[in-house]
Short mmCIF file of C-alpha atoms in Angstrom, two decimals:
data_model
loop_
_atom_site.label_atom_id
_atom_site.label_comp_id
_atom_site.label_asym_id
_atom_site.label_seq_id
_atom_site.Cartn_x
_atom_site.Cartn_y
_atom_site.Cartn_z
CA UNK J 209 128.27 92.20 97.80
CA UNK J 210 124.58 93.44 97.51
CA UNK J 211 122.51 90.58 96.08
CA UNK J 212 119.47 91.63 94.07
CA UNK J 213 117.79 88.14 93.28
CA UNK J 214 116.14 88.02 96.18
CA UNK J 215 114.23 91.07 96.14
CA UNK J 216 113.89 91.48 100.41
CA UNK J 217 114.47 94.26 102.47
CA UNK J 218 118.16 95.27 103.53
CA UNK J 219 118.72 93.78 107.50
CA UNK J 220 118.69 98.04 108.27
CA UNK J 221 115.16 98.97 106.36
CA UNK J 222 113.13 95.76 107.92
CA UNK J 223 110.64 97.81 110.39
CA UNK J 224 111.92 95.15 113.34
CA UNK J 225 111.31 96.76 116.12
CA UNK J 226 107.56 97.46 115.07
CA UNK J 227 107.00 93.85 113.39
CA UNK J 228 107.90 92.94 117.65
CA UNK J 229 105.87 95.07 118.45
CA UNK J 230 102.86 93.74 116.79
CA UNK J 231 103.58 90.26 117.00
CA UNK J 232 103.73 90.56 121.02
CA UNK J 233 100.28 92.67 120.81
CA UNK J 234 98.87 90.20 118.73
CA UNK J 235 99.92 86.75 120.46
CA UNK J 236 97.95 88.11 123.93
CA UNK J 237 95.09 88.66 122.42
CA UNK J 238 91.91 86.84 123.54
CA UNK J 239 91.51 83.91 121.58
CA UNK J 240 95.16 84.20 119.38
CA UNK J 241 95.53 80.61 119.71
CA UNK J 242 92.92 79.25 118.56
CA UNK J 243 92.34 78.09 115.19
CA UNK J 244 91.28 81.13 112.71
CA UNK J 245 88.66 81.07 109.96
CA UNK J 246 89.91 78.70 107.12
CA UNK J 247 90.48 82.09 104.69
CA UNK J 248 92.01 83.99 107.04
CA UNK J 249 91.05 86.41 109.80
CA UNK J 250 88.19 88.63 108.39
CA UNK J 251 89.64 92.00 109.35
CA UNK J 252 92.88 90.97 107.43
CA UNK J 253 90.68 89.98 104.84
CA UNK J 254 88.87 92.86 104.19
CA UNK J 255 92.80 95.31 104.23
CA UNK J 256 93.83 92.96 101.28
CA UNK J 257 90.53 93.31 99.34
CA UNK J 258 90.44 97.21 99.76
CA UNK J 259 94.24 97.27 98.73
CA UNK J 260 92.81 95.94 95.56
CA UNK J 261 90.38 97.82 94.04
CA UNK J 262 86.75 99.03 95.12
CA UNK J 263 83.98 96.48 95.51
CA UNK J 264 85.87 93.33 96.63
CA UNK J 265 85.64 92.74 99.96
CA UNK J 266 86.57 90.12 102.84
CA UNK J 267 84.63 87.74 100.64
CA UNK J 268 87.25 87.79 97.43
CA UNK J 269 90.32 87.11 99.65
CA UNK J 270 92.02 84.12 101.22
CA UNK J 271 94.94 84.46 103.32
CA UNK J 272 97.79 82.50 102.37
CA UNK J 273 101.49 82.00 104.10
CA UNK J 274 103.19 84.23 102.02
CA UNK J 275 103.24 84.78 98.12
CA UNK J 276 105.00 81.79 96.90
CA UNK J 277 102.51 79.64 98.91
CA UNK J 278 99.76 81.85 96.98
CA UNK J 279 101.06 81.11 93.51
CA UNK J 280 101.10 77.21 94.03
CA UNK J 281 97.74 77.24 95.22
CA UNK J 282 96.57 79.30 91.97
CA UNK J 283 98.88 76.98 90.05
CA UNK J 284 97.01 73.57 91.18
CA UNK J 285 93.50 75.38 91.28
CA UNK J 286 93.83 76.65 87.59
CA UNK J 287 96.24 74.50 85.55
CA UNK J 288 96.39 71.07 85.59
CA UNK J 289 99.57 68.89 85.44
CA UNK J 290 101.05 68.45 81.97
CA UNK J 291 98.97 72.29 80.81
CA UNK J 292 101.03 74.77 79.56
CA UNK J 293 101.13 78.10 81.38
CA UNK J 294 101.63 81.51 79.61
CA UNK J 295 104.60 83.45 81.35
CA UNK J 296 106.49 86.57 80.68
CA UNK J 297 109.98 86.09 78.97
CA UNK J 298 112.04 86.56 80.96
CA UNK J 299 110.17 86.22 84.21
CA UNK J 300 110.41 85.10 87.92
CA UNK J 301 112.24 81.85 88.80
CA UNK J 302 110.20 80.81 91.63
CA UNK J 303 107.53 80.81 89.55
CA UNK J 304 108.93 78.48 86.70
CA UNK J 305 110.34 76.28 89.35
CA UNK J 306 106.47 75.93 90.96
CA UNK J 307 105.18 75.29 87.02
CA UNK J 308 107.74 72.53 86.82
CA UNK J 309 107.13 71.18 90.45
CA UNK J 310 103.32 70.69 89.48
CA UNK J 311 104.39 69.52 85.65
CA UNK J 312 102.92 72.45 84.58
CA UNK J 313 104.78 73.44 80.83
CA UNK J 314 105.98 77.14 81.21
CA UNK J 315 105.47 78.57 77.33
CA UNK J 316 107.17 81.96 77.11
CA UNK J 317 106.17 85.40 75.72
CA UNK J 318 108.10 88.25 74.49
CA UNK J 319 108.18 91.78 76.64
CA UNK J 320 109.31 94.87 75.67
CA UNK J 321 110.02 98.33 78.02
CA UNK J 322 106.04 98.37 78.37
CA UNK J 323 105.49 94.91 79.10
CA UNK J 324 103.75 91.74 77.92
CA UNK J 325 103.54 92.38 73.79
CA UNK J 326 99.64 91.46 73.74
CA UNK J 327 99.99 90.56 70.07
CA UNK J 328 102.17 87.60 70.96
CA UNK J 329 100.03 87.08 74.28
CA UNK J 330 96.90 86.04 71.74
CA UNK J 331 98.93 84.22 69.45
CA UNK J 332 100.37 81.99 72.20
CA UNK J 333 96.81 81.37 73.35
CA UNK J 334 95.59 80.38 70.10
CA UNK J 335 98.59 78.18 69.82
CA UNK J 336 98.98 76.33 72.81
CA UNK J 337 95.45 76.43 74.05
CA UNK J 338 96.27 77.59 77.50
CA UNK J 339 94.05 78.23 80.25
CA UNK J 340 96.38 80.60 82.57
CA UNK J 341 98.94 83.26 81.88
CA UNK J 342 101.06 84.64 84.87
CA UNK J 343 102.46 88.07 85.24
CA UNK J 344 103.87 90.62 87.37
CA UNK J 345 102.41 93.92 85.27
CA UNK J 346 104.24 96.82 88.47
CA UNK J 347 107.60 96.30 88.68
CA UNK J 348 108.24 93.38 86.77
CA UNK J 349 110.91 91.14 87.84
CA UNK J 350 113.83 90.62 86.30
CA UNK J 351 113.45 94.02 84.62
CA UNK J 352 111.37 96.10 86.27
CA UNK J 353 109.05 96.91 83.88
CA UNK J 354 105.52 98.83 84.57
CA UNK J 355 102.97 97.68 81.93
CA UNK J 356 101.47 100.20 79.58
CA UNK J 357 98.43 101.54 80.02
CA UNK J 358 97.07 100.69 76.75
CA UNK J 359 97.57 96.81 77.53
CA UNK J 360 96.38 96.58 80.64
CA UNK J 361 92.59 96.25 78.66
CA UNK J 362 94.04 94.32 76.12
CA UNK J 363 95.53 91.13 77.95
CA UNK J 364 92.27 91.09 79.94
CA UNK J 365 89.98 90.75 76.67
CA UNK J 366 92.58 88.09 75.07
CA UNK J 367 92.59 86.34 78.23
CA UNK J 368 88.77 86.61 78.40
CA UNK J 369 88.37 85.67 74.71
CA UNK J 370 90.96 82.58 75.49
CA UNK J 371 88.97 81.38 78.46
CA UNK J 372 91.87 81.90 80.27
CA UNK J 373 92.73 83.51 83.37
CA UNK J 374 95.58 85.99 84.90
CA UNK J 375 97.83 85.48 87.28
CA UNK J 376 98.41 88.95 88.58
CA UNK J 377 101.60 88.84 91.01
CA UNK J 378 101.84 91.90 92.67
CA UNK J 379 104.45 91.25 95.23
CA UNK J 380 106.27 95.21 94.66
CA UNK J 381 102.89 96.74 95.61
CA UNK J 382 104.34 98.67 98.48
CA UNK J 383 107.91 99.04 97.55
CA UNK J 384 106.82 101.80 95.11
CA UNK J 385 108.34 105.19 95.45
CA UNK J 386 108.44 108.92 93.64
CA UNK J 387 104.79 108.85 93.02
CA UNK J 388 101.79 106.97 92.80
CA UNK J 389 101.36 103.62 90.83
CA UNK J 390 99.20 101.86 88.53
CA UNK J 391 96.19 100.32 90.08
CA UNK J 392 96.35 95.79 90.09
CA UNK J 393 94.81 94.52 86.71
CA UNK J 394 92.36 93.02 89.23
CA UNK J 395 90.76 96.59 89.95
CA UNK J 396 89.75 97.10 86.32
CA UNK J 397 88.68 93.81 85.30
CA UNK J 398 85.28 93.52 83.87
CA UNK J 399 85.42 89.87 83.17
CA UNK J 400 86.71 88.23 86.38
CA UNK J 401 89.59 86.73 85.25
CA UNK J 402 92.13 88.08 87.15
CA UNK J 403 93.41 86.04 90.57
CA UNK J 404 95.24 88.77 92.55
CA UNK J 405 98.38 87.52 94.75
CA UNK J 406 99.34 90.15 96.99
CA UNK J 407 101.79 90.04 100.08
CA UNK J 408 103.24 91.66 103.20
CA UNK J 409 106.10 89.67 103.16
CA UNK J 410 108.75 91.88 100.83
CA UNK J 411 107.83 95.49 101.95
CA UNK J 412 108.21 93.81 105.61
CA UNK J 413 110.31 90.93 106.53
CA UNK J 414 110.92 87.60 105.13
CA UNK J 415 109.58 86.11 107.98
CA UNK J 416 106.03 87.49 107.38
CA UNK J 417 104.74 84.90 105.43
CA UNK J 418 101.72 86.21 105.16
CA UNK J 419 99.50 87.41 101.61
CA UNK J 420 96.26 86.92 100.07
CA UNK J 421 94.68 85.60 96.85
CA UNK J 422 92.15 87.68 95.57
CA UNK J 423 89.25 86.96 92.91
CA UNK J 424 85.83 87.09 91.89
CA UNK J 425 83.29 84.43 91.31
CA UNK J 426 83.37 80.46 91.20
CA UNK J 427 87.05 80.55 91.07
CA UNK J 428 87.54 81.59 94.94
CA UNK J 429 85.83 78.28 95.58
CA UNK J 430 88.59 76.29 93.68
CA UNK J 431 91.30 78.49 95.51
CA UNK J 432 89.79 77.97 98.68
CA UNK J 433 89.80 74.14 97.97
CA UNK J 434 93.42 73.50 97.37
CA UNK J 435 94.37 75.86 100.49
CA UNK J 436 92.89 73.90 102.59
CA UNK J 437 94.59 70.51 101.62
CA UNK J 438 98.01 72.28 100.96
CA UNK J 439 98.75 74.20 104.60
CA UNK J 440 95.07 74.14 106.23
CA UNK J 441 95.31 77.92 107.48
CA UNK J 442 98.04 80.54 108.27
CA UNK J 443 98.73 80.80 112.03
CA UNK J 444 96.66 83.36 113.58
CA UNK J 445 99.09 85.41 115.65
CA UNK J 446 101.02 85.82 112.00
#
């Protein structure tokens, strides 16, 4: 039986001998053991922010251990318990059972082969006064879908408009094959509203729980914040 809910690497594709490798490289290095910077180490840092778009830098990231540990902290730092959250219908079950571990109200919105429908993305603000939609706009999960071009702009001014921000989970980054992909939402985003969750762990191993938050402005200090009390830092040989 292949199971496809969990969305890791086959045993055969994980790059095992390399992650080793690394890990043995990086564990006698001087200083590995001590504690790192509370973001994250800065080189790390900086990899995540250039993987996002131009102009962010060290400075818009925060390592976190792994991407589900990165939506929880966006999850308490944006939407408080009892909010509703905009998600995608259907969407990703880890991230409905983090909404509901926080008592955080998931409110669904229609998709279609192109993605969120951003006519029922700005009625759903209007109507349930949320402050926070999440979404996976490359490779959605469960279906896979890439969103369209043409909305990309389009749920960044409703969100803007709602005083709301994004979500952006962009955990199939580097699974992408037969061509280039879209850029993350957080690359075009004039109006800083988009927190950027990006991670090593899927294209890698499971047991490389490492990713990043990414965002601009005030908002990095609230993320920052609620790392700190929820898991301190991310080891530093990881």
């Amino acid at each position: 039986m292949i199971a496809f809910n969990g969305g890791y690497l086959h045993p055969s594709l994980q790059p095992d001998r390399a992650l080793g490798s690394a890990l043995g490289r990086a564990a006698r290095r001087p200083g590995a053991w001590e504690r790192p910077p509370l973001e994250g180490v800065t080189t790390l840092r900086s990899w995540f922010a250039r993987q996002a778009g131009e102009g962010l830098t060290a400075a818009n990231a925060l390592i976190t251990a792994g991407g589900q540990a990165a939506l929880n902290t966006a999850l308490h730092a944006l939407v408080a318990p009892g909010a509703p959250l905009l998600v995608e219908s259907p969407t990703y079950p880890g991230a409905l059972a983090a909404a509901r571990a926080s008592g955080i109200r998931p409110i669904p919105v229609p998709t279609d082969d192109d993605g969120v429908r951003a006519d029922l993305l700005e009625e759903a603000f209007a109507a349930t006064n949320a402050r926070a939609f999440y979404c996976q706009p490359l490779f959605h999960n469960p279906t896979g879908a890439v969103l369209a071009a043409e909305r990309r702009r389009q749920i960044m001014e409703i969100s803007h408009n709602a005083g709301a921000f994004i979500i952006e989970d962009d955990y199939a980054r580097h699974l992408g094959h037969g061509g280039p992909v879209a850029a993350p939402l957080i690359a075009d985003d004039p109006f800083g509203v988009v927190v950027h969750i990006n991670s090593l762990t899927k294209p890698n191993s499971p047991s490389l729980r490492v990713a990043a938050l990414i965002a601009r402005g005030p908002v990095m200090e609230r993320l920052r914040a609620i790392q700190v009390v929820t898991s301190f830092f991310v080891s530093r040989p990881l």
